[in-house]
Amino acid sequence: MTMAFLRNVIIALVTLFCLPFLKAALVTQVIPSTVDIGLTKNLKVECLFSRDKSSPLTFLTSLTLSHSGSKIEPDYIDVLSINNFDSQINGEIQKNPNTQVFGAIDNRNKSFLGIQWEYPKVDSAGAYRCEAHGINQMGKPVSEFSNGSVNTIYPDTKQVVDQLQKLTQQVELLQHAVNATEAKNNKLEKENKQLAEIVTQTQEQMNLTTRQLIKLVQRTKTDPNRYINAQNVLFTSSSEFNGSRYLLTKTHGNTNYLFSILTCGLLGGYLAEIDSAEEYNFVRDNLLLGTSYSAVFVSGTDETQEGVWVHNYSKTNVKYLNWGPTEPNWGRLENCMAYYSAVNWFYVDISCGTLYAFDSSIAFVCEVPQKI
């Protein structure tokens, strides 16, 4: 019987009979303790050392993790080590691409040294021993030991079949996800192409409108009546009410509509600012009733502060709000307001972008103050 064997037996007996009654400063942690070869994804063996009053070791200088293929008569071989002087982890096993090693020594807190295998093999089984070396309060060398073990089993046929079924289901789910993603990408590509075409058309329409506007301004310099002519072509005009005329757009869905927006400004007008029930009724009764429009924009936005409606031009608070049932109802998605035919021309909140969507069912009212 060799001295090494006797030493290992003594260590094992001390570990078995003494450590259960003490709060161990050094622990060998094995997760999981049993490995299914080919099925267990990760195996971690770790030496954990924490300062403890029951331990004579007051200053840790090194940690060592050793392994023996046999648990009956262990013949330990050092696998990893770390010391307090350079904090470097040493050991040939860390060169294995399927393993990760980690460790640190901290005499003020906890120290650790460990290794983790990905899909561990049979050679990872056996006995493991952690050794902690340092000095006691008298400055003399002290060592502590802790043991752990790893068992390995080969999965039976049922386990393999169950695992294959799970993997097959996961692959099918991933394939469905890939197919759904491809479909979304194809849809986005199609929508992006359509959007690019719309942008191009809009730009062409804007360019044409700009050229028309330049010609109008040039002609107006010599013939002021052209403003009136443009007004009659592009708008239906009301009679005067409280010092203003109200103009309802005649055309929409083409470049003439953009021209209408620009002409409203040239006439000194702006989106109609409705501030009383009388003004609201005047616009509705004289311009909107009998038209085929579904929504007619007037001034008012709560884009700056939700629920606080302010006029677009004068920046004053809207004084009169005659909302339809359940309106306003779309929060931050709809920050403009319009008369709406489907609710008997009550107000609704509406997306501001709808005004520029070239939709023939959408119009706006331009308010033009009359000079005295």
mmCIF file of C-alpha atoms in Angstrom:
data_model
loop_
_atom_site.group_PDB
_atom_site.id
_atom_site.type_symbol
_atom_site.label_atom_id
_atom_site.label_comp_id
_atom_site.label_asym_id
_atom_site.label_seq_id
_atom_site.Cartn_x
_atom_site.Cartn_y
_atom_site.Cartn_z
ATOM 1 C CA MET A 1 0.000 0.000 0.000
ATOM 2 C CA THR A 2 1.616 3.253 -1.158
ATOM 3 C CA MET A 3 1.919 6.456 0.869
ATOM 4 C CA ALA A 4 -0.114 8.305 -1.781
ATOM 5 C CA PHE A 5 -2.950 5.836 -1.355
ATOM 6 C CA LEU A 6 -2.922 6.222 2.456
ATOM 7 C CA ARG A 7 -2.907 10.014 2.061
ATOM 8 C CA ASN A 8 -5.929 9.884 -0.211
ATOM 9 C CA VAL A 9 -7.782 7.536 2.160
ATOM 10 C CA ILE A 10 -7.166 9.885 5.105
ATOM 11 C CA ILE A 11 -8.384 12.862 3.094
ATOM 12 C CA ALA A 12 -11.508 10.951 2.081
ATOM 13 C CA LEU A 13 -12.255 9.918 5.690
ATOM 14 C CA VAL A 14 -11.816 13.478 6.966
ATOM 15 C CA THR A 15 -14.084 14.763 4.226
ATOM 16 C CA LEU A 16 -16.724 12.106 4.909
ATOM 17 C CA PHE A 17 -16.908 12.295 8.722
ATOM 18 C CA CYS A 18 -15.784 15.813 9.666
ATOM 19 C CA LEU A 19 -17.000 18.222 7.005
ATOM 20 C CA PRO A 20 -20.739 17.525 7.462
ATOM 21 C CA PHE A 21 -20.442 19.021 10.988
ATOM 22 C CA LEU A 22 -18.597 22.167 9.863
ATOM 23 C CA LYS A 23 -19.383 25.025 7.537
ATOM 24 C CA ALA A 24 -16.787 24.196 4.891
ATOM 25 C CA ALA A 25 -14.619 27.008 3.564
ATOM 26 C CA LEU A 26 -13.726 24.943 0.468
ATOM 27 C CA VAL A 27 -16.403 23.226 -1.634
ATOM 28 C CA THR A 28 -16.191 21.159 -4.819
ATOM 29 C CA GLN A 29 -19.308 21.920 -6.852
ATOM 30 C CA VAL A 30 -20.284 19.532 -9.672
ATOM 31 C CA ILE A 31 -23.243 20.397 -11.933
ATOM 32 C CA PRO A 32 -24.699 17.964 -12.924
ATOM 33 C CA SER A 33 -23.270 15.050 -10.991
ATOM 34 C CA THR A 34 -24.439 12.551 -13.641
ATOM 35 C CA VAL A 35 -23.766 13.029 -17.354
ATOM 36 C CA ASP A 36 -25.806 11.446 -20.162
ATOM 37 C CA ILE A 37 -23.182 10.947 -22.858
ATOM 38 C CA GLY A 38 -24.222 12.816 -25.988
ATOM 39 C CA LEU A 39 -27.273 14.420 -24.351
ATOM 40 C CA THR A 40 -25.926 16.499 -21.471
ATOM 41 C CA LYS A 41 -24.999 19.879 -22.927
ATOM 42 C CA ASN A 42 -22.787 21.291 -20.169
ATOM 43 C CA LEU A 43 -20.795 19.960 -17.219
ATOM 44 C CA LYS A 44 -19.250 22.336 -14.693
ATOM 45 C CA VAL A 45 -16.756 21.428 -11.962
ATOM 46 C CA GLU A 46 -15.770 24.304 -9.693
ATOM 47 C CA CYS A 47 -13.694 24.871 -6.554
ATOM 48 C CA LEU A 48 -15.303 27.494 -4.297
ATOM 49 C CA PHE A 49 -13.435 29.002 -1.344
ATOM 50 C CA SER A 50 -14.886 31.542 1.072
ATOM 51 C CA ARG A 51 -13.487 32.954 4.306
ATOM 52 C CA ASP A 52 -14.895 31.024 7.246
ATOM 53 C CA LYS A 53 -14.183 31.130 10.984
ATOM 54 C CA SER A 54 -14.039 27.337 11.115
ATOM 55 C CA SER A 55 -11.123 27.281 8.671
ATOM 56 C CA PRO A 56 -7.548 27.809 9.877
ATOM 57 C CA LEU A 57 -6.651 29.123 6.415
ATOM 58 C CA THR A 58 -6.715 32.916 6.715
ATOM 59 C CA PHE A 59 -4.807 33.908 3.565
ATOM 60 C CA LEU A 60 -5.260 31.957 0.319
ATOM 61 C CA THR A 61 -2.268 31.670 -2.005
ATOM 62 C CA SER A 62 -3.454 29.092 -4.555
ATOM 63 C CA LEU A 63 -6.293 26.835 -5.714
ATOM 64 C CA THR A 64 -5.779 23.546 -7.563
ATOM 65 C CA LEU A 65 -8.329 21.316 -9.301
ATOM 66 C CA SER A 66 -7.265 17.685 -9.815
ATOM 67 C CA HIS A 67 -8.926 14.740 -11.567
ATOM 68 C CA SER A 68 -8.762 10.962 -11.341
ATOM 69 C CA GLY A 69 -10.454 8.605 -13.764
ATOM 70 C CA SER A 70 -10.964 6.113 -10.927
ATOM 71 C CA LYS A 71 -13.139 6.837 -7.934
ATOM 72 C CA ILE A 72 -12.201 3.644 -6.068
ATOM 73 C CA GLU A 73 -8.455 4.198 -5.905
ATOM 74 C CA PRO A 74 -8.040 7.826 -7.008
ATOM 75 C CA ASP A 75 -4.748 8.814 -8.584
ATOM 76 C CA TYR A 76 -5.197 12.558 -8.941
ATOM 77 C CA ILE A 77 -3.565 14.549 -11.711
ATOM 78 C CA ASP A 78 -3.576 18.343 -11.568
ATOM 79 C CA VAL A 79 -5.906 19.824 -14.179
ATOM 80 C CA LEU A 80 -5.967 23.539 -13.336
ATOM 81 C CA SER A 81 -4.335 25.858 -10.850
ATOM 82 C CA ILE A 82 -4.331 29.548 -10.007
ATOM 83 C CA ASN A 83 -2.147 31.493 -7.579
ATOM 84 C CA ASN A 84 -2.388 34.795 -5.793
ATOM 85 C CA PHE A 85 0.823 36.160 -7.277
ATOM 86 C CA ASP A 86 -0.047 36.543 -10.971
ATOM 87 C CA SER A 87 -3.736 35.399 -11.013
ATOM 88 C CA GLN A 88 -3.039 33.329 -14.124
ATOM 89 C CA ILE A 89 -4.876 30.047 -14.730
ATOM 90 C CA ASN A 90 -2.467 27.244 -15.600
ATOM 91 C CA GLY A 91 -3.253 23.856 -17.115
ATOM 92 C CA GLU A 92 -3.145 22.037 -20.441
ATOM 93 C CA ILE A 93 -6.891 21.396 -20.475
ATOM 94 C CA GLN A 94 -7.720 25.044 -21.156
ATOM 95 C CA LYS A 95 -6.366 24.581 -24.687
ATOM 96 C CA ASN A 96 -9.300 22.292 -25.522
ATOM 97 C CA PRO A 97 -11.804 24.178 -27.752
ATOM 98 C CA ASN A 98 -14.780 22.462 -26.060
ATOM 99 C CA THR A 99 -13.877 23.696 -22.593
ATOM 100 C CA GLN A 100 -13.989 26.990 -20.757
ATOM 101 C CA VAL A 101 -11.871 27.708 -17.689
ATOM 102 C CA PHE A 102 -12.391 30.470 -15.151
ATOM 103 C CA GLY A 103 -10.981 31.504 -11.814
ATOM 104 C CA ALA A 104 -9.968 34.287 -9.446
ATOM 105 C CA ILE A 105 -8.438 34.660 -5.987
ATOM 106 C CA ASP A 106 -9.854 37.364 -3.744
ATOM 107 C CA ASN A 107 -8.847 37.225 -0.063
ATOM 108 C CA ARG A 108 -11.440 39.868 0.815
ATOM 109 C CA ASN A 109 -14.342 37.969 -0.692
ATOM 110 C CA LYS A 110 -14.759 34.623 -2.481
ATOM 111 C CA SER A 111 -12.245 32.736 -4.615
ATOM 112 C CA PHE A 112 -12.998 30.160 -7.301
ATOM 113 C CA LEU A 113 -11.452 27.958 -9.975
ATOM 114 C CA GLY A 114 -13.425 25.885 -12.433
ATOM 115 C CA ILE A 115 -13.909 24.299 -15.795
ATOM 116 C CA GLN A 116 -16.949 23.796 -18.028
ATOM 117 C CA TRP A 117 -17.267 21.228 -20.825
ATOM 118 C CA GLU A 118 -19.682 21.440 -23.735
ATOM 119 C CA TYR A 119 -21.202 18.017 -24.406
ATOM 120 C CA PRO A 120 -18.798 16.242 -22.023
ATOM 121 C CA LYS A 121 -17.346 12.859 -22.944
ATOM 122 C CA VAL A 122 -16.596 9.730 -20.942
ATOM 123 C CA ASP A 123 -13.151 10.967 -19.895
ATOM 124 C CA SER A 124 -14.790 13.735 -17.834
ATOM 125 C CA ALA A 125 -16.117 11.129 -15.387
ATOM 126 C CA GLY A 126 -14.349 10.203 -12.188
ATOM 127 C CA ALA A 127 -13.237 11.862 -8.971
ATOM 128 C CA TYR A 128 -12.338 15.545 -8.596
ATOM 129 C CA ARG A 129 -10.418 17.158 -5.772
ATOM 130 C CA CYS A 130 -10.009 20.805 -4.892
ATOM 131 C CA GLU A 131 -6.977 21.931 -2.908
ATOM 132 C CA ALA A 132 -6.688 25.323 -1.204
ATOM 133 C CA HIS A 133 -3.213 26.332 -0.024
ATOM 134 C CA GLY A 134 -2.302 29.317 2.100
ATOM 135 C CA ILE A 135 -1.202 30.376 5.574
ATOM 136 C CA ASN A 136 -2.842 30.628 8.983
ATOM 137 C CA GLN A 137 -2.781 33.482 11.481
ATOM 138 C CA MET A 138 0.667 32.338 12.663
ATOM 139 C CA GLY A 139 2.031 32.531 9.120
ATOM 140 C CA LYS A 140 2.409 28.769 8.783
ATOM 141 C CA PRO A 141 1.411 26.819 5.648
ATOM 142 C CA VAL A 142 -2.130 25.402 5.730
ATOM 143 C CA SER A 143 -4.045 23.334 3.163
ATOM 144 C CA GLU A 144 -7.686 22.344 2.769
ATOM 145 C CA PHE A 145 -9.204 19.663 0.539
ATOM 146 C CA SER A 146 -12.643 18.985 -0.915
ATOM 147 C CA ASN A 147 -13.851 16.148 -3.164
ATOM 148 C CA GLY A 148 -16.541 15.653 -5.757
ATOM 149 C CA SER A 149 -17.357 13.147 -8.466
ATOM 150 C CA VAL A 150 -18.967 12.840 -11.886
ATOM 151 C CA ASN A 151 -20.869 9.764 -13.057
ATOM 152 C CA THR A 152 -21.553 8.983 -16.710
ATOM 153 C CA ILE A 153 -24.271 6.875 -18.278
ATOM 154 C CA TYR A 154 -25.113 6.020 -21.850
ATOM 155 C CA PRO A 155 -28.678 6.924 -22.823
ATOM 156 C CA ASP A 156 -31.005 4.078 -23.737
ATOM 157 C CA THR A 157 -32.858 3.902 -27.045
ATOM 158 C CA LYS A 158 -35.990 5.603 -25.692
ATOM 159 C CA GLN A 159 -33.983 8.602 -24.457
ATOM 160 C CA VAL A 160 -32.328 8.959 -27.852
ATOM 161 C CA VAL A 161 -35.664 8.741 -29.661
ATOM 162 C CA ASP A 162 -37.266 11.287 -27.312
ATOM 163 C CA GLN A 163 -34.359 13.656 -27.818
ATOM 164 C CA LEU A 164 -34.532 13.252 -31.594
ATOM 165 C CA GLN A 165 -38.258 14.024 -31.506
ATOM 166 C CA LYS A 166 -37.611 17.188 -29.504
ATOM 167 C CA LEU A 167 -34.879 18.249 -31.901
ATOM 168 C CA THR A 168 -37.142 17.538 -34.881
ATOM 169 C CA GLN A 169 -39.892 19.693 -33.370
ATOM 170 C CA GLN A 170 -37.409 22.495 -32.715
ATOM 171 C CA VAL A 171 -36.160 22.307 -36.310
ATOM 172 C CA GLU A 172 -39.746 22.470 -37.595
ATOM 173 C CA LEU A 173 -40.481 25.503 -35.423
ATOM 174 C CA LEU A 174 -37.309 27.184 -36.645
ATOM 175 C CA GLN A 175 -38.258 26.414 -40.249
ATOM 176 C CA HIS A 176 -41.705 27.953 -39.720
ATOM 177 C CA ALA A 177 -40.038 31.034 -38.226
ATOM 178 C CA VAL A 178 -37.656 31.261 -41.196
ATOM 179 C CA ASN A 179 -40.544 30.933 -43.661
ATOM 180 C CA ALA A 180 -42.541 33.608 -41.834
ATOM 181 C CA THR A 181 -39.527 35.921 -41.791
ATOM 182 C CA GLU A 182 -38.953 35.406 -45.519
ATOM 183 C CA ALA A 183 -42.612 36.175 -46.213
ATOM 184 C CA LYS A 184 -42.383 39.370 -44.154
ATOM 185 C CA ASN A 185 -39.186 40.370 -45.947
ATOM 186 C CA ASN A 186 -40.817 39.803 -49.329
ATOM 187 C CA LYS A 187 -43.808 41.882 -48.252
ATOM 188 C CA LEU A 188 -41.548 44.673 -46.983
ATOM 189 C CA GLU A 189 -39.569 44.657 -50.228
ATOM 190 C CA LYS A 190 -42.805 44.943 -52.192
ATOM 191 C CA GLU A 191 -44.072 47.754 -49.948
ATOM 192 C CA ASN A 192 -40.730 49.569 -50.191
ATOM 193 C CA LYS A 193 -40.900 49.351 -53.970
ATOM 194 C CA GLN A 194 -44.451 50.718 -53.961
ATOM 195 C CA LEU A 195 -43.425 53.474 -51.552
ATOM 196 C CA ALA A 196 -40.513 54.433 -53.788
ATOM 197 C CA GLU A 197 -42.906 54.689 -56.734
ATOM 198 C CA ILE A 198 -45.271 56.879 -54.697
ATOM 199 C CA VAL A 199 -42.397 59.131 -53.622
ATOM 200 C CA THR A 200 -41.301 59.486 -57.244
ATOM 201 C CA GLN A 201 -44.832 60.328 -58.370
ATOM 202 C CA THR A 202 -45.246 62.806 -55.519
ATOM 203 C CA GLN A 203 -41.972 64.492 -56.373
ATOM 204 C CA GLU A 204 -43.027 64.797 -60.003
ATOM 205 C CA GLN A 205 -46.364 66.262 -58.922
ATOM 206 C CA MET A 206 -44.648 68.706 -56.582
ATOM 207 C CA ASN A 207 -42.279 69.800 -59.344
ATOM 208 C CA LEU A 208 -45.196 70.381 -61.707
ATOM 209 C CA THR A 209 -47.097 72.325 -59.039
ATOM 210 C CA THR A 210 -44.057 74.475 -58.319
ATOM 211 C CA ARG A 211 -43.733 75.368 -61.992
ATOM 212 C CA GLN A 212 -47.430 76.224 -62.131
ATOM 213 C CA LEU A 213 -47.115 78.373 -59.017
ATOM 214 C CA ILE A 214 -44.157 80.289 -60.457
ATOM 215 C CA LYS A 215 -46.126 81.008 -63.617
ATOM 216 C CA LEU A 216 -49.115 82.143 -61.547
ATOM 217 C CA VAL A 217 -47.007 84.553 -59.485
ATOM 218 C CA GLN A 218 -45.409 85.992 -62.614
ATOM 219 C CA ARG A 219 -48.776 86.520 -64.298
ATOM 220 C CA THR A 220 -50.312 88.004 -61.152
ATOM 221 C CA LYS A 221 -47.776 90.810 -61.195
ATOM 222 C CA THR A 222 -49.408 92.078 -64.399
ATOM 223 C CA ASP A 223 -52.954 90.776 -63.843
ATOM 224 C CA PRO A 224 -54.258 90.718 -60.211
ATOM 225 C CA ASN A 225 -57.511 89.155 -61.406
ATOM 226 C CA ARG A 226 -55.685 85.838 -61.886
ATOM 227 C CA TYR A 227 -55.853 85.290 -58.120
ATOM 228 C CA ILE A 228 -59.618 85.487 -58.369
ATOM 229 C CA ASN A 229 -59.603 83.195 -61.397
ATOM 230 C CA ALA A 230 -57.452 80.620 -59.551
ATOM 231 C CA GLN A 231 -59.788 80.868 -56.558
ATOM 232 C CA ASN A 232 -62.846 80.171 -58.690
ATOM 233 C CA VAL A 233 -61.178 77.202 -60.417
ATOM 234 C CA LEU A 234 -59.838 75.546 -57.276
ATOM 235 C CA PHE A 235 -62.389 76.444 -54.580
ATOM 236 C CA THR A 236 -66.071 76.779 -53.819
ATOM 237 C CA SER A 237 -66.428 80.073 -51.968
ATOM 238 C CA SER A 238 -68.886 81.004 -49.246
ATOM 239 C CA SER A 239 -70.321 84.405 -48.580
ATOM 240 C CA GLU A 240 -68.592 86.565 -45.980
ATOM 241 C CA PHE A 241 -69.042 85.621 -42.310
ATOM 242 C CA ASN A 242 -67.578 87.660 -39.448
ATOM 243 C CA GLY A 243 -64.988 89.224 -41.731
ATOM 244 C CA SER A 244 -63.843 86.044 -43.504
ATOM 245 C CA ARG A 245 -64.689 83.977 -46.552
ATOM 246 C CA TYR A 246 -64.394 80.185 -46.462
ATOM 247 C CA LEU A 247 -63.115 78.238 -49.455
ATOM 248 C CA LEU A 248 -63.746 74.510 -49.932
ATOM 249 C CA THR A 249 -61.391 72.671 -52.285
ATOM 250 C CA LYS A 250 -62.997 71.458 -55.512
ATOM 251 C CA THR A 251 -60.357 68.956 -56.601
ATOM 252 C CA HIS A 252 -58.256 66.375 -54.845
ATOM 253 C CA GLY A 253 -56.142 63.375 -55.728
ATOM 254 C CA ASN A 254 -53.958 65.193 -58.243
ATOM 255 C CA THR A 255 -51.551 68.112 -58.609
ATOM 256 C CA ASN A 256 -54.412 70.628 -58.540
ATOM 257 C CA TYR A 257 -54.895 69.781 -54.871
ATOM 258 C CA LEU A 258 -51.322 70.745 -53.987
ATOM 259 C CA PHE A 259 -51.923 73.848 -56.036
ATOM 260 C CA SER A 260 -54.998 74.522 -53.857
ATOM 261 C CA ILE A 261 -52.895 74.420 -50.679
ATOM 262 C CA LEU A 262 -50.382 76.877 -52.131
ATOM 263 C CA THR A 263 -53.094 79.130 -53.549
ATOM 264 C CA CYS A 264 -54.814 79.302 -50.139
ATOM 265 C CA GLY A 265 -51.627 80.824 -48.754
ATOM 266 C CA LEU A 266 -51.225 83.207 -51.686
ATOM 267 C CA LEU A 267 -54.748 84.463 -51.066
ATOM 268 C CA GLY A 268 -53.734 85.276 -47.486
ATOM 269 C CA GLY A 269 -55.619 82.316 -46.111
ATOM 270 C CA TYR A 270 -55.013 79.355 -43.819
ATOM 271 C CA LEU A 271 -56.825 76.253 -42.560
ATOM 272 C CA ALA A 272 -60.155 77.524 -41.259
ATOM 273 C CA GLU A 273 -60.026 78.338 -37.529
ATOM 274 C CA ILE A 274 -63.501 77.474 -36.218
ATOM 275 C CA ASP A 275 -64.041 79.076 -32.796
ATOM 276 C CA SER A 276 -67.819 79.146 -32.283
ATOM 277 C CA ALA A 277 -70.945 77.091 -32.884
ATOM 278 C CA GLU A 278 -72.175 79.764 -35.307
ATOM 279 C CA GLU A 279 -68.987 79.574 -37.373
ATOM 280 C CA TYR A 280 -69.074 75.762 -37.249
ATOM 281 C CA ASN A 281 -72.683 75.681 -38.503
ATOM 282 C CA PHE A 282 -72.007 78.306 -41.194
ATOM 283 C CA VAL A 283 -69.192 76.270 -42.761
ATOM 284 C CA ARG A 284 -71.136 73.012 -42.522
ATOM 285 C CA ASP A 285 -74.406 74.372 -43.916
ATOM 286 C CA ASN A 286 -72.950 76.530 -46.701
ATOM 287 C CA LEU A 287 -70.073 74.360 -47.936
ATOM 288 C CA LEU A 288 -70.209 70.752 -46.749
ATOM 289 C CA LEU A 289 -73.808 69.542 -46.903
ATOM 290 C CA GLY A 290 -74.481 67.823 -50.198
ATOM 291 C CA THR A 291 -70.822 67.175 -51.057
ATOM 292 C CA SER A 292 -69.341 63.706 -51.613
ATOM 293 C CA TYR A 293 -66.352 64.249 -49.325
ATOM 294 C CA SER A 294 -65.875 61.890 -46.378
ATOM 295 C CA ALA A 295 -63.576 64.154 -44.345
ATOM 296 C CA VAL A 296 -62.892 67.890 -44.555
ATOM 297 C CA PHE A 297 -59.908 69.252 -42.643
ATOM 298 C CA VAL A 298 -60.057 72.421 -40.559
ATOM 299 C CA SER A 299 -57.491 73.973 -38.239
ATOM 300 C CA GLY A 300 -56.599 72.159 -35.015
ATOM 301 C CA THR A 301 -53.828 69.871 -33.774
ATOM 302 C CA ASP A 302 -52.830 68.258 -30.473
ATOM 303 C CA GLU A 303 -49.471 67.037 -31.731
ATOM 304 C CA THR A 304 -47.504 69.121 -29.196
ATOM 305 C CA GLN A 305 -49.578 68.041 -26.176
ATOM 306 C CA GLU A 306 -52.107 65.224 -26.343
ATOM 307 C CA GLY A 307 -55.642 66.493 -25.734
ATOM 308 C CA VAL A 308 -54.733 70.200 -26.002
ATOM 309 C CA TRP A 309 -55.979 71.405 -29.393
ATOM 310 C CA VAL A 310 -54.233 74.420 -30.922
ATOM 311 C CA HIS A 311 -54.801 76.213 -34.226
ATOM 312 C CA ASN A 312 -52.143 75.537 -36.866
ATOM 313 C CA TYR A 313 -51.806 79.153 -38.036
ATOM 314 C CA SER A 314 -52.520 81.468 -35.082
ATOM 315 C CA LYS A 315 -51.172 79.012 -32.436
ATOM 316 C CA THR A 316 -54.128 79.886 -30.176
ATOM 317 C CA ASN A 317 -56.244 77.290 -28.386
ATOM 318 C CA VAL A 318 -59.247 75.963 -30.300
ATOM 319 C CA LYS A 319 -62.277 77.481 -28.577
ATOM 320 C CA TYR A 320 -65.007 75.262 -30.038
ATOM 321 C CA LEU A 321 -64.865 71.465 -30.308
ATOM 322 C CA ASN A 322 -67.931 69.586 -31.538
ATOM 323 C CA TRP A 323 -66.743 65.970 -31.444
ATOM 324 C CA GLY A 324 -68.640 63.012 -32.814
ATOM 325 C CA PRO A 325 -69.478 59.959 -30.649
ATOM 326 C CA THR A 326 -66.370 58.347 -29.012
ATOM 327 C CA GLU A 327 -64.149 61.035 -30.556
ATOM 328 C CA PRO A 328 -61.286 61.798 -30.326
ATOM 329 C CA ASN A 329 -60.244 58.164 -30.052
ATOM 330 C CA TRP A 330 -56.805 57.403 -31.552
ATOM 331 C CA GLY A 331 -54.453 59.292 -29.245
ATOM 332 C CA ARG A 332 -50.988 59.985 -30.664
ATOM 333 C CA LEU A 333 -51.852 58.304 -33.967
ATOM 334 C CA GLU A 334 -54.313 61.051 -34.977
ATOM 335 C CA ASN A 335 -53.321 64.638 -34.223
ATOM 336 C CA CYS A 336 -55.461 66.656 -36.665
ATOM 337 C CA MET A 337 -59.209 67.328 -36.854
ATOM 338 C CA ALA A 338 -61.843 67.317 -39.571
ATOM 339 C CA TYR A 339 -65.566 67.435 -40.260
ATOM 340 C CA TYR A 340 -66.648 63.831 -40.932
ATOM 341 C CA SER A 341 -69.671 63.001 -43.088
ATOM 342 C CA ALA A 342 -70.274 59.523 -41.591
ATOM 343 C CA VAL A 343 -71.127 61.107 -38.207
ATOM 344 C CA ASN A 344 -73.304 63.918 -39.606
ATOM 345 C CA TRP A 345 -70.338 66.269 -40.028
ATOM 346 C CA PHE A 346 -69.283 66.239 -36.394
ATOM 347 C CA TYR A 347 -65.558 66.507 -35.683
ATOM 348 C CA VAL A 348 -63.202 63.512 -35.608
ATOM 349 C CA ASP A 349 -59.504 63.271 -34.918
ATOM 350 C CA ILE A 350 -57.613 62.153 -38.018
ATOM 351 C CA SER A 351 -54.060 61.456 -39.113
ATOM 352 C CA CYS A 352 -52.432 64.668 -40.323
ATOM 353 C CA GLY A 353 -50.794 62.807 -43.211
ATOM 354 C CA THR A 354 -54.229 62.038 -44.683
ATOM 355 C CA LEU A 355 -54.441 65.644 -45.897
ATOM 356 C CA TYR A 356 -51.572 65.002 -48.314
ATOM 357 C CA ALA A 357 -52.551 61.478 -49.394
ATOM 358 C CA PHE A 358 -54.044 62.437 -52.803
ATOM 359 C CA ASP A 359 -57.392 60.955 -51.765
ATOM 360 C CA SER A 360 -60.384 62.298 -53.687
ATOM 361 C CA SER A 361 -62.643 61.817 -50.635
ATOM 362 C CA ILE A 362 -60.580 64.288 -48.555
ATOM 363 C CA ALA A 363 -60.806 68.100 -48.688
ATOM 364 C CA PHE A 364 -60.003 71.136 -46.560
ATOM 365 C CA VAL A 365 -61.507 74.551 -45.805
ATOM 366 C CA CYS A 366 -59.368 77.648 -46.366
ATOM 367 C CA GLU A 367 -60.296 80.758 -44.335
ATOM 368 C CA VAL A 368 -59.432 84.065 -46.040
ATOM 369 C CA PRO A 369 -59.854 87.244 -43.944
ATOM 370 C CA GLN A 370 -61.451 90.021 -45.995
ATOM 371 C CA LYS A 371 -59.703 93.367 -46.171
ATOM 372 C CA ILE A 372 -61.759 96.284 -44.930
#
